[in-house]
mmCIF file of C-alpha atoms in Angstrom:
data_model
loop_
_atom_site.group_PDB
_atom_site.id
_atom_site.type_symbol
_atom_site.label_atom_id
_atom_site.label_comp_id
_atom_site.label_asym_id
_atom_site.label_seq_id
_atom_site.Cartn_x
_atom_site.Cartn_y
_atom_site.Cartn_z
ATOM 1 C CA UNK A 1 -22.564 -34.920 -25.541
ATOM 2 C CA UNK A 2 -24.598 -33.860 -22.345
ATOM 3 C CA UNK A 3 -23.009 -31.753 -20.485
ATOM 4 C CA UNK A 4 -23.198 -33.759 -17.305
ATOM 5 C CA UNK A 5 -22.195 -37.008 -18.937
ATOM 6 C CA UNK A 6 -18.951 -34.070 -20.103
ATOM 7 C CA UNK A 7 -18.490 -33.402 -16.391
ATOM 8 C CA UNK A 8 -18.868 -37.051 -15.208
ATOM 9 C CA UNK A 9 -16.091 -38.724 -17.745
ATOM 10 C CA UNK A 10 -13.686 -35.426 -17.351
ATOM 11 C CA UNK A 11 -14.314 -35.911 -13.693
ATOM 12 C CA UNK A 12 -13.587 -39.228 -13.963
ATOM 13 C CA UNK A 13 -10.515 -39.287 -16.134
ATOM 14 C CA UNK A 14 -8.934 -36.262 -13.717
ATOM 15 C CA UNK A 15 -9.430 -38.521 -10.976
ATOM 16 C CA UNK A 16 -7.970 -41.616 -12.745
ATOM 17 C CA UNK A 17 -5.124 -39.964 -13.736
ATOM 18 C CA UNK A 18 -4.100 -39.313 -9.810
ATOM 19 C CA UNK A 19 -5.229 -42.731 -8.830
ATOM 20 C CA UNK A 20 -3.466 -44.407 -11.591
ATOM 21 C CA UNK A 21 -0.622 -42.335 -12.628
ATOM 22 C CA UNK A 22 1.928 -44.687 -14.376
ATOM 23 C CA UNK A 23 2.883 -45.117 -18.073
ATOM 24 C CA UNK A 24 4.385 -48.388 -20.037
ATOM 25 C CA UNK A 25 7.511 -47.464 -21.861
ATOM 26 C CA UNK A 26 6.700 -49.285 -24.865
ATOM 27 C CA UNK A 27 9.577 -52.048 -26.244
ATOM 28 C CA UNK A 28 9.114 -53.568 -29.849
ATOM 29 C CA UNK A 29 10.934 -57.145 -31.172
ATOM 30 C CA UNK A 30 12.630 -56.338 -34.171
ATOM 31 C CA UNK A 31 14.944 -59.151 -36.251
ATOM 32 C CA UNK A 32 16.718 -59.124 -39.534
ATOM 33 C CA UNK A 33 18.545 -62.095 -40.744
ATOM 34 C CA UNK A 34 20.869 -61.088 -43.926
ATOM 35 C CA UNK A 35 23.066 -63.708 -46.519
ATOM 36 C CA UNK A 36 24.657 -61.796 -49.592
ATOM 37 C CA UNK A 37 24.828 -64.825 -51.959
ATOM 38 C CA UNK A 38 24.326 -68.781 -50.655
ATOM 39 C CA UNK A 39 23.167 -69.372 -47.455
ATOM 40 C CA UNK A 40 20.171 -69.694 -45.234
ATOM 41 C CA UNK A 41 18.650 -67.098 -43.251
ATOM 42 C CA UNK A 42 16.495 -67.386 -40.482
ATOM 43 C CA UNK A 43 14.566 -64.476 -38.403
ATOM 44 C CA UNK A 44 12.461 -64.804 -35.273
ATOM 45 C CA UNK A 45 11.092 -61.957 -33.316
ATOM 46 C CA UNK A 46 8.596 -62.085 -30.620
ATOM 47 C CA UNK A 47 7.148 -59.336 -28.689
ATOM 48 C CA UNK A 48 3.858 -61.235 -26.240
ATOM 49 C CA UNK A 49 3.539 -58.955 -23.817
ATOM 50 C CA UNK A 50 1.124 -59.635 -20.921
ATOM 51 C CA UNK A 51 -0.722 -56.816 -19.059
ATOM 52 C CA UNK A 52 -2.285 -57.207 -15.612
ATOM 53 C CA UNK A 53 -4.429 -54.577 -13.913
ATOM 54 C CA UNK A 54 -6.274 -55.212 -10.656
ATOM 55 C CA UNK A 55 -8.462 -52.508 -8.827
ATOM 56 C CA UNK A 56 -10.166 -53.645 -5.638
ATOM 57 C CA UNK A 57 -11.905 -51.125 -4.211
ATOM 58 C CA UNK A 58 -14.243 -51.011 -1.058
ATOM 59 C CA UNK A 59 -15.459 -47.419 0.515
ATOM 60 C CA UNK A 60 -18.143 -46.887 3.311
ATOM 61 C CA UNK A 61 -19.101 -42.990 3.375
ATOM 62 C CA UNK A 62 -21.427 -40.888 5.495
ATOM 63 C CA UNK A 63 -22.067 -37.300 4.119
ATOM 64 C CA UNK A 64 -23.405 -34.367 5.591
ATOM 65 C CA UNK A 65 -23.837 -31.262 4.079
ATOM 66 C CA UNK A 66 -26.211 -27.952 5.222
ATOM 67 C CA UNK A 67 -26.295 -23.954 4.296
ATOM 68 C CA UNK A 68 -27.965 -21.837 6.732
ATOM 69 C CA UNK A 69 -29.054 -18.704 6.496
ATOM 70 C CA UNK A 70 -30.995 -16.339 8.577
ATOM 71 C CA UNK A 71 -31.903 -12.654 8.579
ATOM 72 C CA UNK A 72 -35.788 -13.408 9.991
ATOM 73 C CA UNK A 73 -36.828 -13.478 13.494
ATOM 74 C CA UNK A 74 -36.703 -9.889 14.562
ATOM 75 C CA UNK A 75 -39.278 -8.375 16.767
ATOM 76 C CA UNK A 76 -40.422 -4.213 17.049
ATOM 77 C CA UNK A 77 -42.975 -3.454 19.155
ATOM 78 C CA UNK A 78 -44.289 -0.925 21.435
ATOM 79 C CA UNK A 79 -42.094 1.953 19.824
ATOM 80 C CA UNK A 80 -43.412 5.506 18.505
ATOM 81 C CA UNK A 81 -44.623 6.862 15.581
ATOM 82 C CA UNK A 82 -42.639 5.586 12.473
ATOM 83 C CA UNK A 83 -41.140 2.802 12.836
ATOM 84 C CA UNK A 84 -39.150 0.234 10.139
ATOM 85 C CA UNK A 85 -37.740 -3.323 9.892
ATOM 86 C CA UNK A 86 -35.946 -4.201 6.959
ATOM 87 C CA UNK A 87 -34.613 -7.441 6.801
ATOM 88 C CA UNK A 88 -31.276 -8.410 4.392
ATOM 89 C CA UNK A 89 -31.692 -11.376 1.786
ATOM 90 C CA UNK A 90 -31.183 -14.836 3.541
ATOM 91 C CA UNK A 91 -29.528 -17.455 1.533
ATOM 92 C CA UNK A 92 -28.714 -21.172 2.273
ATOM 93 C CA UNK A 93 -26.940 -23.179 0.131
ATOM 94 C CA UNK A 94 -26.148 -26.932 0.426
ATOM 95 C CA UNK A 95 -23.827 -28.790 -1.990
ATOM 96 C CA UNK A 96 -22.048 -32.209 -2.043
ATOM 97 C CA UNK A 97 -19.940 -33.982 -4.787
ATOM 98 C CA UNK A 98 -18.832 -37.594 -3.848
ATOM 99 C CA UNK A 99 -16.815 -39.993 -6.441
ATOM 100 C CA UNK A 100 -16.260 -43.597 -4.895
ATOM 101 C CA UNK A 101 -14.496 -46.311 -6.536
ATOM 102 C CA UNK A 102 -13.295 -44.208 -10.370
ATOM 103 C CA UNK A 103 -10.873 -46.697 -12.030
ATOM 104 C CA UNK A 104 -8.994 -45.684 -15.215
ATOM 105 C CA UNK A 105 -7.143 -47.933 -17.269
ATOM 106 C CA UNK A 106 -5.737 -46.862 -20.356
ATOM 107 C CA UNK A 107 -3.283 -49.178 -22.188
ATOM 108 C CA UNK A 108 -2.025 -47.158 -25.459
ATOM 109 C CA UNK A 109 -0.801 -48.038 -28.617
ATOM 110 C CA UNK A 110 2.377 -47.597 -30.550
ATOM 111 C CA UNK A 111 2.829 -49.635 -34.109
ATOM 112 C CA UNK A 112 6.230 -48.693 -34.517
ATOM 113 C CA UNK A 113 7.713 -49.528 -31.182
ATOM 114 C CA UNK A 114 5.418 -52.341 -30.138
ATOM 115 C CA UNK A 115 4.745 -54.508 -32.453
ATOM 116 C CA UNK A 116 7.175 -57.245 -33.513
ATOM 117 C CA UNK A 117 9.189 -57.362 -37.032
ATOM 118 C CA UNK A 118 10.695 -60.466 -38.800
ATOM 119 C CA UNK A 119 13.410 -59.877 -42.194
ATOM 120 C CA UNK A 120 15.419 -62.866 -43.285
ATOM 121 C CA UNK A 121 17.148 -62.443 -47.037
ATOM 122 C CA UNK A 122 19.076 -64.498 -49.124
ATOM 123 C CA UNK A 123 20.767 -62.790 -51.998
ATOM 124 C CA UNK A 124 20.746 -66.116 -54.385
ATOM 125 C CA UNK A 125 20.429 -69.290 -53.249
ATOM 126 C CA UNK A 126 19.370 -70.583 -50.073
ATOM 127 C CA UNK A 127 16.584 -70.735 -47.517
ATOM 128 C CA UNK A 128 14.483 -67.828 -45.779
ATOM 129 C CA UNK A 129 12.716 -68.178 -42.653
ATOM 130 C CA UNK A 130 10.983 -65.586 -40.754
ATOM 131 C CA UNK A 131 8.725 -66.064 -37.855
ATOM 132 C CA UNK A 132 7.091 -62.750 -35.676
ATOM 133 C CA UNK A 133 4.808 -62.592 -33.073
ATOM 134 C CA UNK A 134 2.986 -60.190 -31.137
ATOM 135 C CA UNK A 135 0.499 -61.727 -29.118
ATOM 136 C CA UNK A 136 -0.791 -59.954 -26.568
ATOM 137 C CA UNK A 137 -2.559 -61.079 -23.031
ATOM 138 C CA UNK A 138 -4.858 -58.383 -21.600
ATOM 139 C CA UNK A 139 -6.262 -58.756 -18.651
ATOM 140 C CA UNK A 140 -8.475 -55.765 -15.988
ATOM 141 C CA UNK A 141 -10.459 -56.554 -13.396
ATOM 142 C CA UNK A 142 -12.247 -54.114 -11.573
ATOM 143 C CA UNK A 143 -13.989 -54.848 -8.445
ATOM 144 C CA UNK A 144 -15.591 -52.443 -6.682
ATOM 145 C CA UNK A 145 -18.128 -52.308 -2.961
ATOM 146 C CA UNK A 146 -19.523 -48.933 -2.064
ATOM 147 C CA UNK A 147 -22.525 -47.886 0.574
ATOM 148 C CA UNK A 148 -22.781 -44.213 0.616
ATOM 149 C CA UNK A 149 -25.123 -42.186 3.058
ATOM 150 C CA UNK A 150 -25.322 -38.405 1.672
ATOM 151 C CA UNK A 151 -27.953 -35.895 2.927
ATOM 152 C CA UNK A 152 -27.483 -31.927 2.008
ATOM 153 C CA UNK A 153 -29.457 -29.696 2.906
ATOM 154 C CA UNK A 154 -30.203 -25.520 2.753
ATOM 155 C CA UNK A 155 -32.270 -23.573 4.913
ATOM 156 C CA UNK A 156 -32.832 -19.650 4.342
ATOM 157 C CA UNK A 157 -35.340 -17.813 6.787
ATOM 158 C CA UNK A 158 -35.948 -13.920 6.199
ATOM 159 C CA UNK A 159 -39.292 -14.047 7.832
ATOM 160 C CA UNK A 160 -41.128 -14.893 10.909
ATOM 161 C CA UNK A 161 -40.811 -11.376 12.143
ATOM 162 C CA UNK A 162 -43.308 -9.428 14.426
ATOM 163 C CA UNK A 163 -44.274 -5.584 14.311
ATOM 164 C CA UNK A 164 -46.604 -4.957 16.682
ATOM 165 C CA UNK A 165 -48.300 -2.369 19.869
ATOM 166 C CA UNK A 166 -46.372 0.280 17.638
ATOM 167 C CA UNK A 167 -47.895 4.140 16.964
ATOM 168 C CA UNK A 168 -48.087 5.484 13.639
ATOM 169 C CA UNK A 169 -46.171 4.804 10.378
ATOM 170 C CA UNK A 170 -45.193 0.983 10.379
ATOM 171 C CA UNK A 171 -42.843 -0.405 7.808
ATOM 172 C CA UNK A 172 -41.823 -3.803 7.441
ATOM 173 C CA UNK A 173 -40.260 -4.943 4.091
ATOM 174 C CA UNK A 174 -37.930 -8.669 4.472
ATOM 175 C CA UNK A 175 -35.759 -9.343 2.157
ATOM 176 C CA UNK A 176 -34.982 -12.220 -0.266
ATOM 177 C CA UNK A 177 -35.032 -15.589 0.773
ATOM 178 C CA UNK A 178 -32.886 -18.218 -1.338
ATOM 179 C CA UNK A 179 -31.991 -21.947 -0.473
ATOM 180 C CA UNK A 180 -30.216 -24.442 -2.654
ATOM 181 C CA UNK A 181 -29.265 -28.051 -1.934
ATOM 182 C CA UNK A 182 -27.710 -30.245 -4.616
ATOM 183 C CA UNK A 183 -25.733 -33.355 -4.341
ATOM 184 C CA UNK A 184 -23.716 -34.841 -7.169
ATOM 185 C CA UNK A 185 -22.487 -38.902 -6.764
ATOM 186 C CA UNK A 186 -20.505 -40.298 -9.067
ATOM 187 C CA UNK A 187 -20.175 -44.051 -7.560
ATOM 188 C CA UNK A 188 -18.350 -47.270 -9.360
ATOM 189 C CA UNK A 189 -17.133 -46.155 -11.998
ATOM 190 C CA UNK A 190 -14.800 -47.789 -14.688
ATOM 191 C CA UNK A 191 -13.215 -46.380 -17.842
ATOM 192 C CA UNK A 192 -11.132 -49.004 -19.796
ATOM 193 C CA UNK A 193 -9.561 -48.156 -23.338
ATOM 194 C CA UNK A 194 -7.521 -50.860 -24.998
ATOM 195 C CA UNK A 195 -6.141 -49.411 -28.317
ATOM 196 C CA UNK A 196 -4.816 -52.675 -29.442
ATOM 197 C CA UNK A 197 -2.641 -51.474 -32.428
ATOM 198 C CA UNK A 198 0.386 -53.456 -31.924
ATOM 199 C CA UNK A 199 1.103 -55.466 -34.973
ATOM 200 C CA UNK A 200 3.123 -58.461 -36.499
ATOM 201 C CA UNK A 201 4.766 -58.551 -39.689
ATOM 202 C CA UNK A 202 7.255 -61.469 -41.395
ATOM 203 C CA UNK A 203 9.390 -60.886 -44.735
ATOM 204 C CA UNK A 204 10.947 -63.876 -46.461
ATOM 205 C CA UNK A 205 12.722 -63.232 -49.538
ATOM 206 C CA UNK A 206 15.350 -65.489 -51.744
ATOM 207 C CA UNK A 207 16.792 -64.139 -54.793
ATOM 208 C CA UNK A 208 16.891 -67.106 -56.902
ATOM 209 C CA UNK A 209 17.055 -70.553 -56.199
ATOM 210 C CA UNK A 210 15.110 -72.035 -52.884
ATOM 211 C CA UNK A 211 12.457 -71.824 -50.520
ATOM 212 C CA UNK A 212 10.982 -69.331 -48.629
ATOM 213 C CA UNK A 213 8.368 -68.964 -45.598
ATOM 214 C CA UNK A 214 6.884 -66.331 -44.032
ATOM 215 C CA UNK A 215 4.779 -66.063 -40.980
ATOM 216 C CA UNK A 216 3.135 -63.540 -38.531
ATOM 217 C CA UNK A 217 0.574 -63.887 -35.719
ATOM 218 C CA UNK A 218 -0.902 -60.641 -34.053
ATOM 219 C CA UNK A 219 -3.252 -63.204 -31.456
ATOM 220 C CA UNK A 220 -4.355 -60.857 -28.857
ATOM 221 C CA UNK A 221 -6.499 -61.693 -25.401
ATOM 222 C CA UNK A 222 -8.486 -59.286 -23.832
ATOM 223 C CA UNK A 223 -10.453 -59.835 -20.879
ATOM 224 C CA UNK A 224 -12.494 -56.993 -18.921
ATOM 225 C CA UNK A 225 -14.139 -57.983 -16.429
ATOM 226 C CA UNK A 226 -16.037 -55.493 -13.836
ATOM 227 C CA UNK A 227 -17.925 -55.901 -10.758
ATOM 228 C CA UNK A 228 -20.217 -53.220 -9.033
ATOM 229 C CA UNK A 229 -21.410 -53.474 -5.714
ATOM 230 C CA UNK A 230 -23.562 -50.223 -4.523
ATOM 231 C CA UNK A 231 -25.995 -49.134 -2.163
ATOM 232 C CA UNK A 232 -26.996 -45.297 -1.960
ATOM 233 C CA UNK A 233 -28.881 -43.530 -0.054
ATOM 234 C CA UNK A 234 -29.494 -39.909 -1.124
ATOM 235 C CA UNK A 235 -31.102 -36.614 0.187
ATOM 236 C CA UNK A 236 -31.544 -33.124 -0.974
ATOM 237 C CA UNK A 237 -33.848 -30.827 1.025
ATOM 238 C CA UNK A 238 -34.586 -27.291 0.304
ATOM 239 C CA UNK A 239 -36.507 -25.050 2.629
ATOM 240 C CA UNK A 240 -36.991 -21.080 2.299
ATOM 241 C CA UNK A 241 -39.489 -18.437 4.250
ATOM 242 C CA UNK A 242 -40.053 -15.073 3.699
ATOM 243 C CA UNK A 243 -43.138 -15.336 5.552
ATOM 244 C CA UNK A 244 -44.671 -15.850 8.637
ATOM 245 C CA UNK A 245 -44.936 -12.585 9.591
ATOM 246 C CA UNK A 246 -46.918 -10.827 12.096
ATOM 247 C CA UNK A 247 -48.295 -7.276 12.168
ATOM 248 C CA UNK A 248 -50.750 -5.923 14.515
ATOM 249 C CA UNK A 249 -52.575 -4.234 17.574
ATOM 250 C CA UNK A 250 -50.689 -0.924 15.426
ATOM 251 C CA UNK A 251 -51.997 2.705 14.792
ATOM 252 C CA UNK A 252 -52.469 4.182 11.102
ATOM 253 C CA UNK A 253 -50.485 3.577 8.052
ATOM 254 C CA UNK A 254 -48.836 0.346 8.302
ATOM 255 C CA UNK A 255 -47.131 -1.054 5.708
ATOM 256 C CA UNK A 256 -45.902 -5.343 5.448
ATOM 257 C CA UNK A 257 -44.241 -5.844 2.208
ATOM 258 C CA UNK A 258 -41.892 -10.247 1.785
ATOM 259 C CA UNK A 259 -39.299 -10.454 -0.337
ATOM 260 C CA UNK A 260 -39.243 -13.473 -2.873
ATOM 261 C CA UNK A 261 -38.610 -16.755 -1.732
ATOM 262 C CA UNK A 262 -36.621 -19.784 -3.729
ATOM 263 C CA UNK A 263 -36.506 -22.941 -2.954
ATOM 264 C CA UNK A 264 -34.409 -25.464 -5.903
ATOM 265 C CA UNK A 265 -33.219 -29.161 -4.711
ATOM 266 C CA UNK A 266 -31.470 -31.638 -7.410
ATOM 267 C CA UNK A 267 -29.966 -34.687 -6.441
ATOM 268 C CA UNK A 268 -27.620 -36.624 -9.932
ATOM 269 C CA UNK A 269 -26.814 -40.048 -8.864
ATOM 270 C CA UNK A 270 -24.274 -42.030 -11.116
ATOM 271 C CA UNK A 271 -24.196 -45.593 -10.115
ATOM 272 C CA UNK A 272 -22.453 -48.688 -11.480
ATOM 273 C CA UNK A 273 -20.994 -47.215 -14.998
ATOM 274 C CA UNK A 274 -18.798 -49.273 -17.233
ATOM 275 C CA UNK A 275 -17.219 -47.795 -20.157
ATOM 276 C CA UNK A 276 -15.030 -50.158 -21.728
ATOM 277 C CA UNK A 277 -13.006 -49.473 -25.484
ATOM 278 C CA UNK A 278 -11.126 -52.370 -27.089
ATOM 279 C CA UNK A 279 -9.207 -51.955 -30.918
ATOM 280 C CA UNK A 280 -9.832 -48.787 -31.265
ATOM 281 C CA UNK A 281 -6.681 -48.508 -32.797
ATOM 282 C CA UNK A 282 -6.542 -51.285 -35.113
ATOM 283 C CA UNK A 283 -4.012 -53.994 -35.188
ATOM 284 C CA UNK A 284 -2.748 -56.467 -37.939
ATOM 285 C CA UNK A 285 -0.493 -58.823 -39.221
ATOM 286 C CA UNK A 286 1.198 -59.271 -42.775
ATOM 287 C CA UNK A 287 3.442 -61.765 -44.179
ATOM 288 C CA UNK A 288 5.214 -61.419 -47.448
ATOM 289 C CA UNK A 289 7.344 -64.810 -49.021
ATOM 290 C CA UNK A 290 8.720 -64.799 -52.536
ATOM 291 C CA UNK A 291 11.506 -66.904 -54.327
ATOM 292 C CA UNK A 292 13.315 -65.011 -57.652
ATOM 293 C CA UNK A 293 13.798 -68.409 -59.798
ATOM 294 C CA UNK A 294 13.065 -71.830 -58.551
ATOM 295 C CA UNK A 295 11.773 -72.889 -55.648
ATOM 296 C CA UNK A 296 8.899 -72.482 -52.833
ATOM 297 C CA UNK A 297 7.470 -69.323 -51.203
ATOM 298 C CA UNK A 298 4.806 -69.722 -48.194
ATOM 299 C CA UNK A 299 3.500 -67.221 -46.185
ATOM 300 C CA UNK A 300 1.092 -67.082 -43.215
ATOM 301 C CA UNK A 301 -0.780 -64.464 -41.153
ATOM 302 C CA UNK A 302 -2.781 -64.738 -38.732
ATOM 303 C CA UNK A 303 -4.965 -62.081 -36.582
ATOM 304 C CA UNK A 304 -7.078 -64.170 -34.354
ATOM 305 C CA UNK A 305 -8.054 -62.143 -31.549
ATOM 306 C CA UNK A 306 -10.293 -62.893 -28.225
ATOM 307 C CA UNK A 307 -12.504 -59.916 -26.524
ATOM 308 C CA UNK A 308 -14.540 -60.662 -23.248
ATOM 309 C CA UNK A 309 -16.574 -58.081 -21.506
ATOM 310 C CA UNK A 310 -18.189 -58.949 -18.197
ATOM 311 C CA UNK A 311 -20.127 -56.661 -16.623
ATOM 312 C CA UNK A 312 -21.865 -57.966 -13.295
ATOM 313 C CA UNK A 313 -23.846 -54.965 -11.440
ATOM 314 C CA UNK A 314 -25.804 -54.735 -8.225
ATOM 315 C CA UNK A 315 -27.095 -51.363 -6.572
ATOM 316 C CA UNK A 316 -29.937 -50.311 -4.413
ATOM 317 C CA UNK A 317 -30.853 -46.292 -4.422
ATOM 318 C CA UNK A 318 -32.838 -44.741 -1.959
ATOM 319 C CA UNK A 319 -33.258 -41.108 -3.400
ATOM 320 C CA UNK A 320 -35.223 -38.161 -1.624
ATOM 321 C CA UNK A 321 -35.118 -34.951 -3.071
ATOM 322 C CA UNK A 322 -37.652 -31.894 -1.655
ATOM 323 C CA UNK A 323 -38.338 -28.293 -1.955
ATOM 324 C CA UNK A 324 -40.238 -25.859 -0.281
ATOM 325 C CA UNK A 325 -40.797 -22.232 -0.473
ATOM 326 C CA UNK A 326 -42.728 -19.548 1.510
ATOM 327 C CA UNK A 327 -43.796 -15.844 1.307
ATOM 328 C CA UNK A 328 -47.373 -15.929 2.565
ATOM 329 C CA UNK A 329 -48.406 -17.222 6.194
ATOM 330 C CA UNK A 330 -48.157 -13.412 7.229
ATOM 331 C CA UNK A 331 -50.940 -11.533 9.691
ATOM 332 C CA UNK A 332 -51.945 -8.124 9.468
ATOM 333 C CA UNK A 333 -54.781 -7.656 12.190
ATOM 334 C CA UNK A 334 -55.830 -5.229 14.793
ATOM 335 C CA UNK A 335 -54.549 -2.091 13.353
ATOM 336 C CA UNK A 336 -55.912 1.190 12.586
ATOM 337 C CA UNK A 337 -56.540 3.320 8.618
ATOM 338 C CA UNK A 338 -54.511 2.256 5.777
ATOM 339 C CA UNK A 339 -52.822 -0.952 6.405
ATOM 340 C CA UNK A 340 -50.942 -2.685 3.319
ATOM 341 C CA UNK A 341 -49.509 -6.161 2.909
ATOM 342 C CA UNK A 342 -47.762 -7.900 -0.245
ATOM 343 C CA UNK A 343 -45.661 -10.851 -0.545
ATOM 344 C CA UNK A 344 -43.205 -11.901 -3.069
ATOM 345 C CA UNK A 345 -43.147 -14.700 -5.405
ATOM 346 C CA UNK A 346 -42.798 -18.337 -4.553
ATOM 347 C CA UNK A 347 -40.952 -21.081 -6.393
ATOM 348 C CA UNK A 348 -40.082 -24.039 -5.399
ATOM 349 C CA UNK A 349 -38.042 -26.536 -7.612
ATOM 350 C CA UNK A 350 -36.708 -30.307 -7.445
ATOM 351 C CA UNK A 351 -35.425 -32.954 -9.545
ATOM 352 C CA UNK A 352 -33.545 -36.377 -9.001
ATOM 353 C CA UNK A 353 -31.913 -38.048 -12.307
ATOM 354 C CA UNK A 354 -30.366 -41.124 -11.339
ATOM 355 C CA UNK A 355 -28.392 -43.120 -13.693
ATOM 356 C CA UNK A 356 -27.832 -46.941 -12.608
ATOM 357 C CA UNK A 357 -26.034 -50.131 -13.755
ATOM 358 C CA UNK A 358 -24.532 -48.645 -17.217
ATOM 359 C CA UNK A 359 -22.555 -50.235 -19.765
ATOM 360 C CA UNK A 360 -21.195 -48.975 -22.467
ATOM 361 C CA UNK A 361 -18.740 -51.403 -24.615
ATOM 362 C CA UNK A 362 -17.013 -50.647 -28.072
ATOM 363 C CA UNK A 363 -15.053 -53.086 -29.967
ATOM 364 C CA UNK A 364 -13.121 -52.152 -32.581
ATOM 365 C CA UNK A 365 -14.288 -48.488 -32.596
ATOM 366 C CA UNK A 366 -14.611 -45.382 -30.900
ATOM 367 C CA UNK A 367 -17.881 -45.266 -27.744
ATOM 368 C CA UNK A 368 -20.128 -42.683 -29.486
ATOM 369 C CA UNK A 369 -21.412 -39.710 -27.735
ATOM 370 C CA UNK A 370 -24.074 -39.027 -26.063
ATOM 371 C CA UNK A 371 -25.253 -40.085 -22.414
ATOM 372 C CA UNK A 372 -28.067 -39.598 -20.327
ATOM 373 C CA UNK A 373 -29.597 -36.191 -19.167
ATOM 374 C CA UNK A 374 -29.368 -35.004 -15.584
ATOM 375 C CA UNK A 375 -30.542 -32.429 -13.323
ATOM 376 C CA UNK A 376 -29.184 -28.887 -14.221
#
């Protein structure tokens, strides 16, 4: 699995978890109906449970994020004979992570305590009845309206510096200049897992003489139903210098030497993302019926179940991500014998990955892995 799709869904689920902390003590039906010799036994158990989870979610958020960093902008002039400016590395770094509208909804599983259970035994003669039921009603809606506004930024200037009217022996050497600017946004997004393994089953049993009936239903509804509402605008600008600088009108031996300048913007936008898991864990219903000697035995099961999935998603993105890096734009003019100038490296680096109106549904299994790549 990507490792950004990793952070995303562990993001996500951490978030969920805080948002959503609450847990179902699960409650099974259990009946057993017993008659040693003659008789009739009956057993009903019934365990319909009906879950209801609502998430109605509207956010408006404005974002600002900016790094600054500055060691440029000095000046040395009209000094003596040796003279140096050193400038220190100048970084800038701009980062923002924004999650609007996570819903988590995870409704478990547990066979043994919530599924239902139906014994009814005769011994001889006699009638056995046993009904169970466990059928379930489902039901998450997720409904989520975001507008986000993000713009980060990072700005790192070790140049535009001036050495100049100076005497003999001029040194200038700047340092490194390094600016970053990187927004994350993780917005609507819905995890569902339905495990689904609760289960019905009847026994009927006489031991000679008379009739017996079995039946189980495991009928389960499930409806999902999520609806995304987004509009993002996004931007990442990166701006470093290490140029820009100005040496001249010296004597002999001058000497202008940038550092490197770095420039890296990435914007990952994750918009409208439905990830919905139904029966993972199984489910099932059994009936068992039998008569020793003379008589009827009739069983039924049934496991009829219902899935819906609606997925309705809208979202406009309005993504700008820039970088820019400098080390030349630097003068050397005017001065006298042996004069020098060098600049650093340049590199300049940005990427947008955005990832919009995603659905990912899995019914009766496990989602599979995977996801989409993003900026590093």
């Amino acid at each position: 699995m990507d490792i950004k799709l990793k952070k995303l869904i562990a993001t996500g689920l951490a978030i969920g978890a805080l948002v959503l902390n609450s847990t179902v003590a699960w409650a099974g039906a259990d009946a057993d109906s017993d008659v040693g010799d003659d008789g009739d036994a009956t057993s009903t158990s019934e365990d319909n449970d009906t879950f209801l989870v609502e998430n109605d979610n509207d956010s408006d958020v404005l974002n600002l994020d900016f790094g600054f960093g500055d060691s440029g902008g000095n000046d040395q002039s009209d000094n003596d004979d040796e003279n140096s400016l050193n400038t220190g590395n100048a970084n800038g770094d701009g980062e923002s992570e924004n999650f609007l509208n996570s819903n988590l909804t995870e409704i478990g599983s547990d066979d043994e305590h919530g599924s239902a259970d139906a014994d009814a035994e005769v011994g001889e003669d006699g009638d056995a009845d046993a009904l169970a039921e466990d059928n379930d009603d489902y039901t998450v809606v997720n409904d989520n309206d975001a507008d986000l506004e993000n713009l980060t930024g990072g700005l790192a200037l070790s140049g535009d510096n001036t050495q100049d009217h100076n005497d003999d022996g001029n040194d200038m050497d700047t340092g490194d200049a390094s600016a970053t600017a990187a927004a994350f946004n993780e917005v609507n997004s819905n995890w569902t897992t339905i495990e689904g393994s609760h289960s019905a089953h009847a026994t009927a049993s006489v031991g000679e003489d008379g009739d017996a009936d079995a039946t189980a239903e495991d009928n389960d509804t499930v409806l999902v139903a999520n609806t995304n509402d987004a509009g993002v605008f996004n931007a990442s600008l990166a701006l470093s210098s290490s140029g820009g600088n100005s040496q001249s009108d010296n004597d002999d031996d001058n000497s202008l030497a940038t550092g490197d300048a770095s420039a890296d913007s990435s914007a990952n936008n994750f918009v409208n993302s439905n990830m919905t898991e139904v029966g993972a864990g199984g489910g099932s219903s059994s009936a068992d019926a039998s008569v020793g000697e003379d008589g009827d035995a009739t069983s039924l099961s049934e496991d009829n179940d219902e899935v819906t999935v609606v997925n309705d998603n809208g979202a406009e993105v309005e993504n700008l991500s820039g970088a820019e890096s400098l080390s030349g734009d630097n003068t050397q003019s005017g001065n006298d014998d042996d004069n020098s100038l060098s600049t650093g490296s340049a590199s300049g680096s940005s990427c947008s990955s955005n990832t919009v109106n995603s659905n990912w549904t899995a019914i009766g299994t496990t989602l599979p892995s995977g996801g989409p790549s993003a900026c590093p």
